[in-house]
mmCIF file of C-alpha atoms in Angstrom:
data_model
loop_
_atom_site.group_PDB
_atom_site.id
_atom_site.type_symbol
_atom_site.label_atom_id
_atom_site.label_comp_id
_atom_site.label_asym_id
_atom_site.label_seq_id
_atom_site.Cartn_x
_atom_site.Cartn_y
_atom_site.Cartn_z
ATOM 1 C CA UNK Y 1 -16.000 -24.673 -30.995
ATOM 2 C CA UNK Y 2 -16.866 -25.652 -27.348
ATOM 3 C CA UNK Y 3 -16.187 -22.190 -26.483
ATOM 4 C CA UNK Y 4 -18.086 -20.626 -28.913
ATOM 5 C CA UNK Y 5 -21.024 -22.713 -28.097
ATOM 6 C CA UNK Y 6 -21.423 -21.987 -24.641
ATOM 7 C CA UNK Y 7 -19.976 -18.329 -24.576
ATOM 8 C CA UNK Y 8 -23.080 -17.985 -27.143
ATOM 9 C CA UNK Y 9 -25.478 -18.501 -24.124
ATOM 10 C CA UNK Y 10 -24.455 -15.584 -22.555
ATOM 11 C CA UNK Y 11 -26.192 -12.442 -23.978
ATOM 12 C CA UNK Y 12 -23.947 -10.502 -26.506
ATOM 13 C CA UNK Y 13 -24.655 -7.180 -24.286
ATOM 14 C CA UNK Y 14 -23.301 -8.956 -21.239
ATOM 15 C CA UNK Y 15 -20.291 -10.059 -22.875
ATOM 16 C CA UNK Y 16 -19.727 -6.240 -24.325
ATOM 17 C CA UNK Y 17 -20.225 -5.268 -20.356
ATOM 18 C CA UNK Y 18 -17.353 -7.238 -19.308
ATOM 19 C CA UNK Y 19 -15.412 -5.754 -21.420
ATOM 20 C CA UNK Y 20 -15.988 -2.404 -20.958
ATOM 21 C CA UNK Y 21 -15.713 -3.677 -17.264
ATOM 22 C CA UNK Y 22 -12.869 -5.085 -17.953
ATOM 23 C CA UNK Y 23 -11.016 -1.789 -18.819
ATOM 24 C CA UNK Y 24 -11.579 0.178 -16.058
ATOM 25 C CA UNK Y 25 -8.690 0.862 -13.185
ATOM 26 C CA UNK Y 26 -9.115 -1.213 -10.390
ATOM 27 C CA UNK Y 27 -8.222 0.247 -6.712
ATOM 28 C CA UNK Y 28 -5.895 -1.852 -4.687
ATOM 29 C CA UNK Y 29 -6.067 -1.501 -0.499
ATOM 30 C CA UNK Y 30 -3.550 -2.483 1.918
ATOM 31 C CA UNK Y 31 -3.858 -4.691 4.963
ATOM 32 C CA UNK Y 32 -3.365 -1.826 7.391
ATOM 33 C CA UNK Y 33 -6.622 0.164 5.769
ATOM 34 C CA UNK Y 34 -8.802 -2.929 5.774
ATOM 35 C CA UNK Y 35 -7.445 -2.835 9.668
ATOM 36 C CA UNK Y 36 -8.243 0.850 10.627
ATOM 37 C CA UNK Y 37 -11.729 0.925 8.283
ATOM 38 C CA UNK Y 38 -13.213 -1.943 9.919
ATOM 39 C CA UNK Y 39 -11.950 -1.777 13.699
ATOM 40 C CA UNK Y 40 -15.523 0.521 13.407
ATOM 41 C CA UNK Y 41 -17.998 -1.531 11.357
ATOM 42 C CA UNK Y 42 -20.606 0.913 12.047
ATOM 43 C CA UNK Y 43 -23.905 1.008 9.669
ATOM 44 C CA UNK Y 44 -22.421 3.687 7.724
ATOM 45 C CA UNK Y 45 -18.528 2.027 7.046
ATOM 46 C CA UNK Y 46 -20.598 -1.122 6.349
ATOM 47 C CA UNK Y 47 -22.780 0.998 3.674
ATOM 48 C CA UNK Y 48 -19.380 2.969 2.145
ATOM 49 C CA UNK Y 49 -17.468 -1.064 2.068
ATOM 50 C CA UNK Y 50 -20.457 -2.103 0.187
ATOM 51 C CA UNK Y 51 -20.510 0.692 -2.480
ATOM 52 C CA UNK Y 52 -16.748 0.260 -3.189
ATOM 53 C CA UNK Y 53 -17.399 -3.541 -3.654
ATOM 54 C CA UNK Y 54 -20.346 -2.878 -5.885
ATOM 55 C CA UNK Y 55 -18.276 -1.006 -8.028
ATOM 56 C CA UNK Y 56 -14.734 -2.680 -7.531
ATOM 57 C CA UNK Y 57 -15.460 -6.718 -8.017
ATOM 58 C CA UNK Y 58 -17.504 -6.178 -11.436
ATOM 59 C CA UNK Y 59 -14.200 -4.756 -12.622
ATOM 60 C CA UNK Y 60 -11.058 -7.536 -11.491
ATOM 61 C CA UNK Y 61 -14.478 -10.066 -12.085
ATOM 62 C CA UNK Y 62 -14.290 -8.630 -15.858
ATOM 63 C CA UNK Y 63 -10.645 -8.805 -16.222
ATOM 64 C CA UNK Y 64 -10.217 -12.355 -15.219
ATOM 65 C CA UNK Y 65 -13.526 -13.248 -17.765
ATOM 66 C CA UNK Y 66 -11.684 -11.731 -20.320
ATOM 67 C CA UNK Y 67 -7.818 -13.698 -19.588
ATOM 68 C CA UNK Y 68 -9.882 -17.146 -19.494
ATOM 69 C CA UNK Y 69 -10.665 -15.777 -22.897
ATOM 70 C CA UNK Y 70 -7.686 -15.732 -24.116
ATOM 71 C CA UNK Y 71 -5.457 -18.730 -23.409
ATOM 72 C CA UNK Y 72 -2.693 -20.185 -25.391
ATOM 73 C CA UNK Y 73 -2.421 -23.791 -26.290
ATOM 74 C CA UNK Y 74 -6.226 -23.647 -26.163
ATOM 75 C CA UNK Y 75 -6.493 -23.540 -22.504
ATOM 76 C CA UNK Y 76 -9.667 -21.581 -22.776
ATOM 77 C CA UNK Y 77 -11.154 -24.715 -24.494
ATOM 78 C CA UNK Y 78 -10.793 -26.917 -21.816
ATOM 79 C CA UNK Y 79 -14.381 -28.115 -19.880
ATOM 80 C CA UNK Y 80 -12.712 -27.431 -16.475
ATOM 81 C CA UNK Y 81 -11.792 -23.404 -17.831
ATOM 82 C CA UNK Y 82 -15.113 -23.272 -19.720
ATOM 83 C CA UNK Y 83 -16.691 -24.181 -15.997
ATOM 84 C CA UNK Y 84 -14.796 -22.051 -14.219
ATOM 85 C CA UNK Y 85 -15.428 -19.141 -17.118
ATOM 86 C CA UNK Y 86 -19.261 -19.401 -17.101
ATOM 87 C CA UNK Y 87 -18.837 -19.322 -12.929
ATOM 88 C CA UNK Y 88 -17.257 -15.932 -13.434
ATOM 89 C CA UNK Y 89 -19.884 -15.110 -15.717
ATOM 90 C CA UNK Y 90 -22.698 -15.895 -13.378
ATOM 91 C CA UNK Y 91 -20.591 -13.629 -10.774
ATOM 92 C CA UNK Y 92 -20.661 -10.496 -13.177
ATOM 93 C CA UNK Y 93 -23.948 -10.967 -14.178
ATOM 94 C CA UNK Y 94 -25.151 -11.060 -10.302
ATOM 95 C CA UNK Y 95 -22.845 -8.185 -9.466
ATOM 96 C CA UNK Y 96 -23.874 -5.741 -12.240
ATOM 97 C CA UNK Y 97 -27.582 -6.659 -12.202
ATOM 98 C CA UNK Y 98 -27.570 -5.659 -8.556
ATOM 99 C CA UNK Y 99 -29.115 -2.035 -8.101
ATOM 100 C CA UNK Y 100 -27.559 0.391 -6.088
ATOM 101 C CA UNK Y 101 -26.921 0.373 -2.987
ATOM 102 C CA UNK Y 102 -29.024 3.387 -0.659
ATOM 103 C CA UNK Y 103 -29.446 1.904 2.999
ATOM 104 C CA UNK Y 104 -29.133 -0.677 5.203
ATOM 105 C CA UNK Y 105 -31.204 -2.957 3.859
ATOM 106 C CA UNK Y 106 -29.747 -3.011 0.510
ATOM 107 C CA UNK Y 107 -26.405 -3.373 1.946
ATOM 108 C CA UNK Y 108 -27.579 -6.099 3.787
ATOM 109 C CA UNK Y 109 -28.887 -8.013 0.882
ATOM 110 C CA UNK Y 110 -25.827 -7.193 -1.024
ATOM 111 C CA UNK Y 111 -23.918 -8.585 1.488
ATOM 112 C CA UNK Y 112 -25.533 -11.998 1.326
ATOM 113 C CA UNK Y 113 -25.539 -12.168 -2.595
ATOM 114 C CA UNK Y 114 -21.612 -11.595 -2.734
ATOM 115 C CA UNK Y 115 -21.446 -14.454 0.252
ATOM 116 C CA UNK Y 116 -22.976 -16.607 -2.336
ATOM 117 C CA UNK Y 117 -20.447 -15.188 -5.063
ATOM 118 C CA UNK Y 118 -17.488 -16.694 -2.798
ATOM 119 C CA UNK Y 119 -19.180 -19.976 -2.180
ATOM 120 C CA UNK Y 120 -20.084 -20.091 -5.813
ATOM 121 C CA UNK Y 121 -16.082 -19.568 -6.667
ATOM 122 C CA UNK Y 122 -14.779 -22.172 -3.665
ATOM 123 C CA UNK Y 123 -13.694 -25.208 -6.328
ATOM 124 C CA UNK Y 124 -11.936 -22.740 -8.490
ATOM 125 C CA UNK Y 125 -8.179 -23.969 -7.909
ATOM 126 C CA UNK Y 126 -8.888 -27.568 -7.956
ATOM 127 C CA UNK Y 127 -11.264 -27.093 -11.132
ATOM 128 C CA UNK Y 128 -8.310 -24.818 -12.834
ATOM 129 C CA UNK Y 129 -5.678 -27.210 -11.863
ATOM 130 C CA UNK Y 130 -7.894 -29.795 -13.752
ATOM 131 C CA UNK Y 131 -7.641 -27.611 -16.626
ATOM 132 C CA UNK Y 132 -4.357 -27.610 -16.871
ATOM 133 C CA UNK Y 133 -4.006 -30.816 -16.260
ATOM 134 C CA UNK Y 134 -6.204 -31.958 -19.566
ATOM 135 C CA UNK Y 135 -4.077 -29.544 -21.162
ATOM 136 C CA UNK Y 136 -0.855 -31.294 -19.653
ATOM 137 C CA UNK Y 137 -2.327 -34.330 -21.415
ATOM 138 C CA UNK Y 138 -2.933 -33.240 -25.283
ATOM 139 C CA UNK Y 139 0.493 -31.432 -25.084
ATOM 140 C CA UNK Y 140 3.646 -32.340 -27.088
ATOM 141 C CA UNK Y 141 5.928 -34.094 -24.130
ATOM 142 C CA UNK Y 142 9.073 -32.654 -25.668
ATOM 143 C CA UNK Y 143 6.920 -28.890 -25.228
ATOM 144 C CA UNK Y 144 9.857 -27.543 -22.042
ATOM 145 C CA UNK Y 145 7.828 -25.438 -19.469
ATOM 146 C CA UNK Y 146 10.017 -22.373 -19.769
ATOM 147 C CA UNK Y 147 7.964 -22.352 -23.541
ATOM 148 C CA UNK Y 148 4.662 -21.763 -21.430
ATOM 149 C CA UNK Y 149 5.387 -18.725 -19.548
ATOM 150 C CA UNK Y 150 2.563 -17.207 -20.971
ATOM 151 C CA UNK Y 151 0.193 -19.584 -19.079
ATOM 152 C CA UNK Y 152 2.603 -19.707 -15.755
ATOM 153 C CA UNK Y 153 1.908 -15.629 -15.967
ATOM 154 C CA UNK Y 154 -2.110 -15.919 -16.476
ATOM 155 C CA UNK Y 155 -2.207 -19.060 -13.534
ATOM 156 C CA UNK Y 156 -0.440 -16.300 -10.983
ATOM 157 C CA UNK Y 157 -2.332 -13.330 -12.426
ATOM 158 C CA UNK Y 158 -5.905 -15.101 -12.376
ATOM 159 C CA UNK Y 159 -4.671 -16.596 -8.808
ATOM 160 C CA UNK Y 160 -3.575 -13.391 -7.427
ATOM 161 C CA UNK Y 161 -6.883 -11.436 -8.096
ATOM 162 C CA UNK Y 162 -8.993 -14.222 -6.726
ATOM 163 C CA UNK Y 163 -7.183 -13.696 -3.430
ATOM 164 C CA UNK Y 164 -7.697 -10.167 -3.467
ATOM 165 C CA UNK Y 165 -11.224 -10.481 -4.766
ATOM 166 C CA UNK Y 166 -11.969 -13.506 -1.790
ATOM 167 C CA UNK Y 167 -9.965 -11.249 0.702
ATOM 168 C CA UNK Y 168 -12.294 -8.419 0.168
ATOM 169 C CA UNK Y 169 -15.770 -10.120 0.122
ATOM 170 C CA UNK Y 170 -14.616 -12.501 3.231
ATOM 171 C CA UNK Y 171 -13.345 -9.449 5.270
ATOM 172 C CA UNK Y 172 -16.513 -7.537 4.618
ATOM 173 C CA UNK Y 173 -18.472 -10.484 5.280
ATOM 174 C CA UNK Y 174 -16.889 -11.335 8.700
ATOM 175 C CA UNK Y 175 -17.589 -7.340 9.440
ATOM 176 C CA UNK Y 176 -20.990 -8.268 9.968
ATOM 177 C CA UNK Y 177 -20.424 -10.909 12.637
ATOM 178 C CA UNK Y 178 -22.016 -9.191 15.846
ATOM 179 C CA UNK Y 179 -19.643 -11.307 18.301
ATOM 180 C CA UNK Y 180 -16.226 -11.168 16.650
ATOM 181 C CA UNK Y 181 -13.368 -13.294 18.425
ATOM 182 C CA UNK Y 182 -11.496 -11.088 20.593
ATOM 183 C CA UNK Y 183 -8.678 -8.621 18.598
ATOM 184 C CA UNK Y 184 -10.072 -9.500 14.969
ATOM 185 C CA UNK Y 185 -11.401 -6.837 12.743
ATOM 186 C CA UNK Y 186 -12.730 -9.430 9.923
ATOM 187 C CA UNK Y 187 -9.931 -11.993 8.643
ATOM 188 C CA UNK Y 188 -7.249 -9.238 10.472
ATOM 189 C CA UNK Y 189 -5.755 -10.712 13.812
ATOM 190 C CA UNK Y 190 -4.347 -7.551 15.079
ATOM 191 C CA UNK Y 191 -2.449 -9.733 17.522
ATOM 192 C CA UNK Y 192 -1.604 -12.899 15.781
ATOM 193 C CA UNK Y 193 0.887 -15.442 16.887
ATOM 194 C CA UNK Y 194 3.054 -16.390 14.140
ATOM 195 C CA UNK Y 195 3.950 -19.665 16.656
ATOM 196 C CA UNK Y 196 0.717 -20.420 17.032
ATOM 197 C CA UNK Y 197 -0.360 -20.525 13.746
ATOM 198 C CA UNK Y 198 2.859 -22.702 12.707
ATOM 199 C CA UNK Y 199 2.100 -25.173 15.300
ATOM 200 C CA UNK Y 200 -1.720 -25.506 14.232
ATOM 201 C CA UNK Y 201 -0.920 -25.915 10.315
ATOM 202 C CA UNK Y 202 1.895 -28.343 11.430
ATOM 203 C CA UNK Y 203 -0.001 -30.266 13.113
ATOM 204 C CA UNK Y 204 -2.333 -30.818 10.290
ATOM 205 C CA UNK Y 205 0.418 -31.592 7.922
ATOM 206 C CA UNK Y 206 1.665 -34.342 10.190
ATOM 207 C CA UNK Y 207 -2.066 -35.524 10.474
ATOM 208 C CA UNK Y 208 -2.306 -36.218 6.307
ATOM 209 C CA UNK Y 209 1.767 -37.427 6.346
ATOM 210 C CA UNK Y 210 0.734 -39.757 9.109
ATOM 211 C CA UNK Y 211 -2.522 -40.636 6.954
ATOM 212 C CA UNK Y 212 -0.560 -41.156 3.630
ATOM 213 C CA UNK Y 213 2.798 -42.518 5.269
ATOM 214 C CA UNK Y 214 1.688 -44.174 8.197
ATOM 215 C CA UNK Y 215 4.267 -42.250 9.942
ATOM 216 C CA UNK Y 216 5.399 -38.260 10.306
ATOM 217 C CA UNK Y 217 8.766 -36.631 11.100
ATOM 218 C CA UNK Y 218 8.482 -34.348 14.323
ATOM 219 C CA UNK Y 219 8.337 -30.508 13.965
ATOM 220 C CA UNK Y 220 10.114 -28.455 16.214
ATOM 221 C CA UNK Y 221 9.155 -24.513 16.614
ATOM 222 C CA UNK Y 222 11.522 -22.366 17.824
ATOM 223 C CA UNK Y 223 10.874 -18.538 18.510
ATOM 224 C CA UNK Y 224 9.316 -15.637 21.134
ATOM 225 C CA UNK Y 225 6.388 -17.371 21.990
ATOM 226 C CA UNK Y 226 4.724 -13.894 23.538
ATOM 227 C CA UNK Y 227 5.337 -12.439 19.727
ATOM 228 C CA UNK Y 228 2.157 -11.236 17.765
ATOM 229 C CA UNK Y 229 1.373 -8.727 14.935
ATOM 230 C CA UNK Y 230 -1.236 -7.809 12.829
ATOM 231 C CA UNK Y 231 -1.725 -10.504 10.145
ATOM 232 C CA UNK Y 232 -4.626 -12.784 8.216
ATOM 233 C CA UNK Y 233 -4.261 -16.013 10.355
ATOM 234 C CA UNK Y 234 -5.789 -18.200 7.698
ATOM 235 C CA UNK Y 235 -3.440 -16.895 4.719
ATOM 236 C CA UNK Y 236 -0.320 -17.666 6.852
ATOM 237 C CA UNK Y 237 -2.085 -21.397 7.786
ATOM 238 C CA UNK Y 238 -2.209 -22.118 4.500
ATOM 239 C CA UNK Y 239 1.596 -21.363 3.791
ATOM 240 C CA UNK Y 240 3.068 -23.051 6.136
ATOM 241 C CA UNK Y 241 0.716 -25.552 6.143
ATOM 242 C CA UNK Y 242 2.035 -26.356 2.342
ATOM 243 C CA UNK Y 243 5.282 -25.562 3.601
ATOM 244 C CA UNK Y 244 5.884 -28.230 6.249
ATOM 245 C CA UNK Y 245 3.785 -30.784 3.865
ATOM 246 C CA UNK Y 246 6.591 -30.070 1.357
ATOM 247 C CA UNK Y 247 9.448 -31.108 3.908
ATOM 248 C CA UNK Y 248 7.399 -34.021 5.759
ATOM 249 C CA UNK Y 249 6.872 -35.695 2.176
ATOM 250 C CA UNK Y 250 10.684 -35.554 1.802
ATOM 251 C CA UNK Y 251 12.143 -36.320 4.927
ATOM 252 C CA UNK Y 252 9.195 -38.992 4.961
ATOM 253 C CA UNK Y 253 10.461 -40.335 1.453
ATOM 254 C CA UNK Y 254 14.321 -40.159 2.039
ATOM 255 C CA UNK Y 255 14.165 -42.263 5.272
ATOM 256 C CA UNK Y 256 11.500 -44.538 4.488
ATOM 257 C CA UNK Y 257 14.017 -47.188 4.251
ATOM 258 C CA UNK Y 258 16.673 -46.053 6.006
ATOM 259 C CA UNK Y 259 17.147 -47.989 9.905
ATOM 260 C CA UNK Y 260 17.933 -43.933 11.060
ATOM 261 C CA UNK Y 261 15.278 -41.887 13.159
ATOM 262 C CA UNK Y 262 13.766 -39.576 10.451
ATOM 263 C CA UNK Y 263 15.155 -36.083 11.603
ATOM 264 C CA UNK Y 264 12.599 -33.037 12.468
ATOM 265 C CA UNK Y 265 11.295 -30.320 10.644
ATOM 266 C CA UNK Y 266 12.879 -26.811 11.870
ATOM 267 C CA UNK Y 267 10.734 -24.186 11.941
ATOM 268 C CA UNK Y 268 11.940 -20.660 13.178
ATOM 269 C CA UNK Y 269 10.155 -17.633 13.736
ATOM 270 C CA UNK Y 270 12.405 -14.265 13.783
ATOM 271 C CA UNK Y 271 10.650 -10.474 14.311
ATOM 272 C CA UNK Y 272 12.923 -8.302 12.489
ATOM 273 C CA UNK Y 273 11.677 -4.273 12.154
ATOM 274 C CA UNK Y 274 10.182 -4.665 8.307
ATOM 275 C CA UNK Y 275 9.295 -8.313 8.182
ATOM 276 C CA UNK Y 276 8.661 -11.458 10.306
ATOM 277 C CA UNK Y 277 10.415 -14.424 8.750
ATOM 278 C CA UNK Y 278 9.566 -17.929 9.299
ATOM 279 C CA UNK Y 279 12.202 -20.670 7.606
ATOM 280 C CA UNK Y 280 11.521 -23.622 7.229
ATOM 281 C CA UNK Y 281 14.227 -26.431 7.093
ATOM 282 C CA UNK Y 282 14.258 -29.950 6.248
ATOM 283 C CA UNK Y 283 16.763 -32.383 5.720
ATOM 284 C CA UNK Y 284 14.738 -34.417 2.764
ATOM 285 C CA UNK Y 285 17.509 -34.356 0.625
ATOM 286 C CA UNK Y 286 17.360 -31.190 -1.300
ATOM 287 C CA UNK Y 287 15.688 -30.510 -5.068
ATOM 288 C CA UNK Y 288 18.468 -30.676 -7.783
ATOM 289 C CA UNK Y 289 19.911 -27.185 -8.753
ATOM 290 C CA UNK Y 290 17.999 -27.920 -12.633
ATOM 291 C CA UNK Y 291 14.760 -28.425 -10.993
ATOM 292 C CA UNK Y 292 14.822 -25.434 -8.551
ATOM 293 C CA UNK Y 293 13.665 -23.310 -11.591
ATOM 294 C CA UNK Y 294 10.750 -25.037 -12.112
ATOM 295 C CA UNK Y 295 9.050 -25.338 -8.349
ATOM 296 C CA UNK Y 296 7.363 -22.138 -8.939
ATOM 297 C CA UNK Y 297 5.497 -23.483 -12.157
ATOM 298 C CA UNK Y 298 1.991 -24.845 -12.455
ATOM 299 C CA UNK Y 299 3.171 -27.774 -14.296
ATOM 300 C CA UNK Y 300 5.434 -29.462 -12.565
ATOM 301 C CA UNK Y 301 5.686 -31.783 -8.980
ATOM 302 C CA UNK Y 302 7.646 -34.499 -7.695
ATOM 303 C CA UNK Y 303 4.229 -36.289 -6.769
ATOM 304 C CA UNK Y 304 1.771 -37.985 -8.134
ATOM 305 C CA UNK Y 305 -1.096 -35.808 -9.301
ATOM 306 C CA UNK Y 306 -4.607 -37.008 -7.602
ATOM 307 C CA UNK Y 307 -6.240 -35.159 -10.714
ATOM 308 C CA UNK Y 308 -5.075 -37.831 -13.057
ATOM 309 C CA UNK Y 309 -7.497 -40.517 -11.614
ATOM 310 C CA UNK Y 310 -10.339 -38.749 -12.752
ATOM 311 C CA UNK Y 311 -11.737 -37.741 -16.262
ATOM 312 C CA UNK Y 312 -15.247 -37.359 -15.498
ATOM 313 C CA UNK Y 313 -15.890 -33.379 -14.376
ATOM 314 C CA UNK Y 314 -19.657 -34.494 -12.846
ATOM 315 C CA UNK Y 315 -18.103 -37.565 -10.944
ATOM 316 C CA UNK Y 316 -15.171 -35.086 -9.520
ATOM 317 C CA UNK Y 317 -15.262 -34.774 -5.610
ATOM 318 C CA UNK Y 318 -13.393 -32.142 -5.486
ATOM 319 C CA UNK Y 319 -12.917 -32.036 -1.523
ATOM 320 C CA UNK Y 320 -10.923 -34.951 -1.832
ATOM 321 C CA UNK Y 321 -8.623 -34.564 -4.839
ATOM 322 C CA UNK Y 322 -6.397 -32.213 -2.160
ATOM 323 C CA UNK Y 323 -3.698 -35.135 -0.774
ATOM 324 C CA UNK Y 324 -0.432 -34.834 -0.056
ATOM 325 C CA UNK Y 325 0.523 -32.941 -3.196
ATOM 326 C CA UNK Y 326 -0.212 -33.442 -6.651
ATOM 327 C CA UNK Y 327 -1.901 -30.190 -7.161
ATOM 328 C CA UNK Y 328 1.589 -28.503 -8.463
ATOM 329 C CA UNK Y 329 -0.180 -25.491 -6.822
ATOM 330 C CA UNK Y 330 1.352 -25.271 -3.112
ATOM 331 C CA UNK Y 331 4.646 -23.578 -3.755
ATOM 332 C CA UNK Y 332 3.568 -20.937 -6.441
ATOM 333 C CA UNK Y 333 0.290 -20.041 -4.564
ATOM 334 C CA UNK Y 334 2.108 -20.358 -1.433
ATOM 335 C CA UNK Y 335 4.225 -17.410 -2.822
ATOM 336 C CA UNK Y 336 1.203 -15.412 -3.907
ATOM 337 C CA UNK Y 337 -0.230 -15.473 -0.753
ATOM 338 C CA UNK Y 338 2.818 -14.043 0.732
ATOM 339 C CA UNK Y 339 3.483 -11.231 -2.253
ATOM 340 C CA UNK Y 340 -0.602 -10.217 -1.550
ATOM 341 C CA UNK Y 341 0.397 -8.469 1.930
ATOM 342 C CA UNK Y 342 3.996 -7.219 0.338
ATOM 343 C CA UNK Y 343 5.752 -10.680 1.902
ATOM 344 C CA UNK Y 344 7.581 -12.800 -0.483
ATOM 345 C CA UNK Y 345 8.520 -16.911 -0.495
ATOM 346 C CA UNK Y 346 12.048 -17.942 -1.347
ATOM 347 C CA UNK Y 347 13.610 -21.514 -1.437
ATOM 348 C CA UNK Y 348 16.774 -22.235 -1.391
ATOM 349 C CA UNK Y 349 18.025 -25.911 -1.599
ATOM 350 C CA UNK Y 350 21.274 -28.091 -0.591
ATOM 351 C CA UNK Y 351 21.181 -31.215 -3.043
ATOM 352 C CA UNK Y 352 21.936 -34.073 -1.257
ATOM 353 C CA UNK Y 353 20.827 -32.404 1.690
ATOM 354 C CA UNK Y 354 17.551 -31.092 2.430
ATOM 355 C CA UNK Y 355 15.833 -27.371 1.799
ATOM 356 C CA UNK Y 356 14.910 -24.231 3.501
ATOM 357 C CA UNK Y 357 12.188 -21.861 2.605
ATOM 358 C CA UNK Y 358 12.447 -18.666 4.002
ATOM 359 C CA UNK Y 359 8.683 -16.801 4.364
ATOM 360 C CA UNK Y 360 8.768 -13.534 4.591
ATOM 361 C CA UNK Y 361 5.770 -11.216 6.094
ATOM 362 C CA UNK Y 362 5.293 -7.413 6.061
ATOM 363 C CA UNK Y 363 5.248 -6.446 9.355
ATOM 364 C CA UNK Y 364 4.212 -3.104 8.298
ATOM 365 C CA UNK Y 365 0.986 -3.616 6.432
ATOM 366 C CA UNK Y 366 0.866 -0.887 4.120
ATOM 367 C CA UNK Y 367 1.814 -2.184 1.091
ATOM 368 C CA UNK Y 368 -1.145 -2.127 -1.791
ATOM 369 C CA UNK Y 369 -2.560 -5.317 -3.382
ATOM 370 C CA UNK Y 370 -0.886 -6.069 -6.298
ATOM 371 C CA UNK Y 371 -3.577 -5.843 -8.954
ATOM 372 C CA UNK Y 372 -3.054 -8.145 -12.041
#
């Protein structure tokens, strides 16, 4: 009835709005045309960005209202969906109430009220995985995962739009910045070093191994240092970063014991013509061949889940719930990110051994957003 309740408080019209919203055909753009539109982010791009976005984020807003709608094993029930449901609410409601959009001065103000949109959405993941989580609780432990595709399929659905809808707001957004760092239109690095970023986001992961272990494995980066290409520096950052996490925990784990020097983390960059692929190897002893199926899920880890300390959604602080792992979100988001830009994520494992993941990029940037 929870649902009911609160979906109640929201106007019947509105709710008829998404809907019709919700069934309109969404228009995907590719990394390479958010590159060439906004290397000029002239008064009049800036005005044409804005009227797309007035028109576009309504609709993939609508459709996402609608799936948190709709969940099996009364998922949509759950206070941490029914929070994030009323946020998306809030967001359509802004969006469409929002008049249209003539000069420069509206575009500025709509610029600033779908700023607030993004900020509004920031604790999404953590609040969903608490969702799930609850859910997790209240289900049948004999219920096997494979019998909940249908919520593994809405988790990478809703996931995948809410890159696609942050990716577009944040890349408008950053068009406005009058002193933009050298080579980046928006989020875009048009000359990006895939070595770079590896070493950064390693050397984060080896700051929270060294915080929850007390000690971290080295990572060593091999690859053509003077290599760059157009890519979204923070997307790739957060792969890796998860990435390298994944291996320190193991390697961490499998020789915390052991009287043996904890070998390194491999990383290796390679530019082929299509893609730029970064594997990443470990030797943390490998994931079972019957478990490999199940990495990609939202409800499944090998760690311990931060989440289940809490119960209380007001007493949540949700910046620190994100430790080593836990959130059984690294992996399958991981892989999102890298589908988004036409990349992909694949791990392959040696049991007994340890595990690569090979990440692979789109070097050519003109594959379309996949739109759920």
């Amino acid at each position: 009835m929870a649902a009911k309740k609160l979906y109640e408080s929201f106007s019947r019209e509105l709710i008829e709005e998404v809907h019709r919203w919700g069934s309109m055909k969404q228009t995907g753009v590719s990394l390479k045309y958010m590159m060439e539109f906004g290397s000029k982010p002239t008064p009049r791009n800036l005005l044409i960005s804005s009227q797309f976005l007035h028109k576009e984020l309504p609709m993939r807003i609508a459709r996402r209202v609608i799936d948190l709608q709709t969940l099996p094993y009364g998922l949509s029930l759950k206070p941490a969906v029914l929070k994030v449901r009323d946020w998306y609410l809030d967001s359509f409601r802004d969006l469409r109430s929002f008049p249209d959009i003539k000069d420069e001065n509206d575009e500025l103000e709509f610029t600033k009220m779908i700023n607030l949109v993004k900020v509004r959405h920031n604790n999404v993941v953590p609040m969903m995985a608490l969702g799930v989580q609850q859910l997790k609780k209240d289900l049948h432990p004999k219920i096997d995962y494979k019998d909940l595709d249908e919520i593994h399929q809405f988790l990478d659905r809703f996931y995948m739009s809410r890159i696609g809808i942050r990716m577009l707001i944040g890349q408008h957004v950053a068009l406005h910045d009058p002193n933009p760092p050298p080579d980046c239109v928006g989020y875009i690095h048009t000359k990006m070093s895939p070595l770079e970023v590896a070493r950064d986001a390693s050397e984060d992961a080896r700051s929270i191994c060294l915080r929850e272990y007390g000690s971290a494995p080295k990572v060593n980066i091999y690859g053509d240092p003077n290599f760059t290409f157009p890519y979204v520096p923070t997307h790739l950052h957060l792969m890796v970063f998860e990435l390298v996490k994944n291996s320190l925990r193991a390697v961490e784990e499998r020789f915390v014991d052991s009287d043996k020097v904890a070998p390194p983390v491999r990383i290796i960059v390679a530019d082929g013509l299509e893609d730029v692929t970064i594997k990443i190897s470990d030797e943390g002893g490998g994931i079972p061949r019957s478990g490999l199926p199940k990495i990609f899920t939202y409800l499944y880890s090998t760690a311990r889940n931060p989440l289940d300390e809490h119960s209380d959604l007001d007493t949540i602080d949700l910046a620190t719930v994100s430790t080593l792992a836990g959130y059984e979100y690294g992996l399958p988001i991981s892989r999102l990110y890298a589908r988004y830009f036409g990349g992909d994520l694949q791990i392959i494992s040696m049991e007994g051994y340890g595990t690569d993941a090979y990440l692979h990029l789109s070097r050519l940037g003109d594959s379309q957003e996949p739109l759920p």
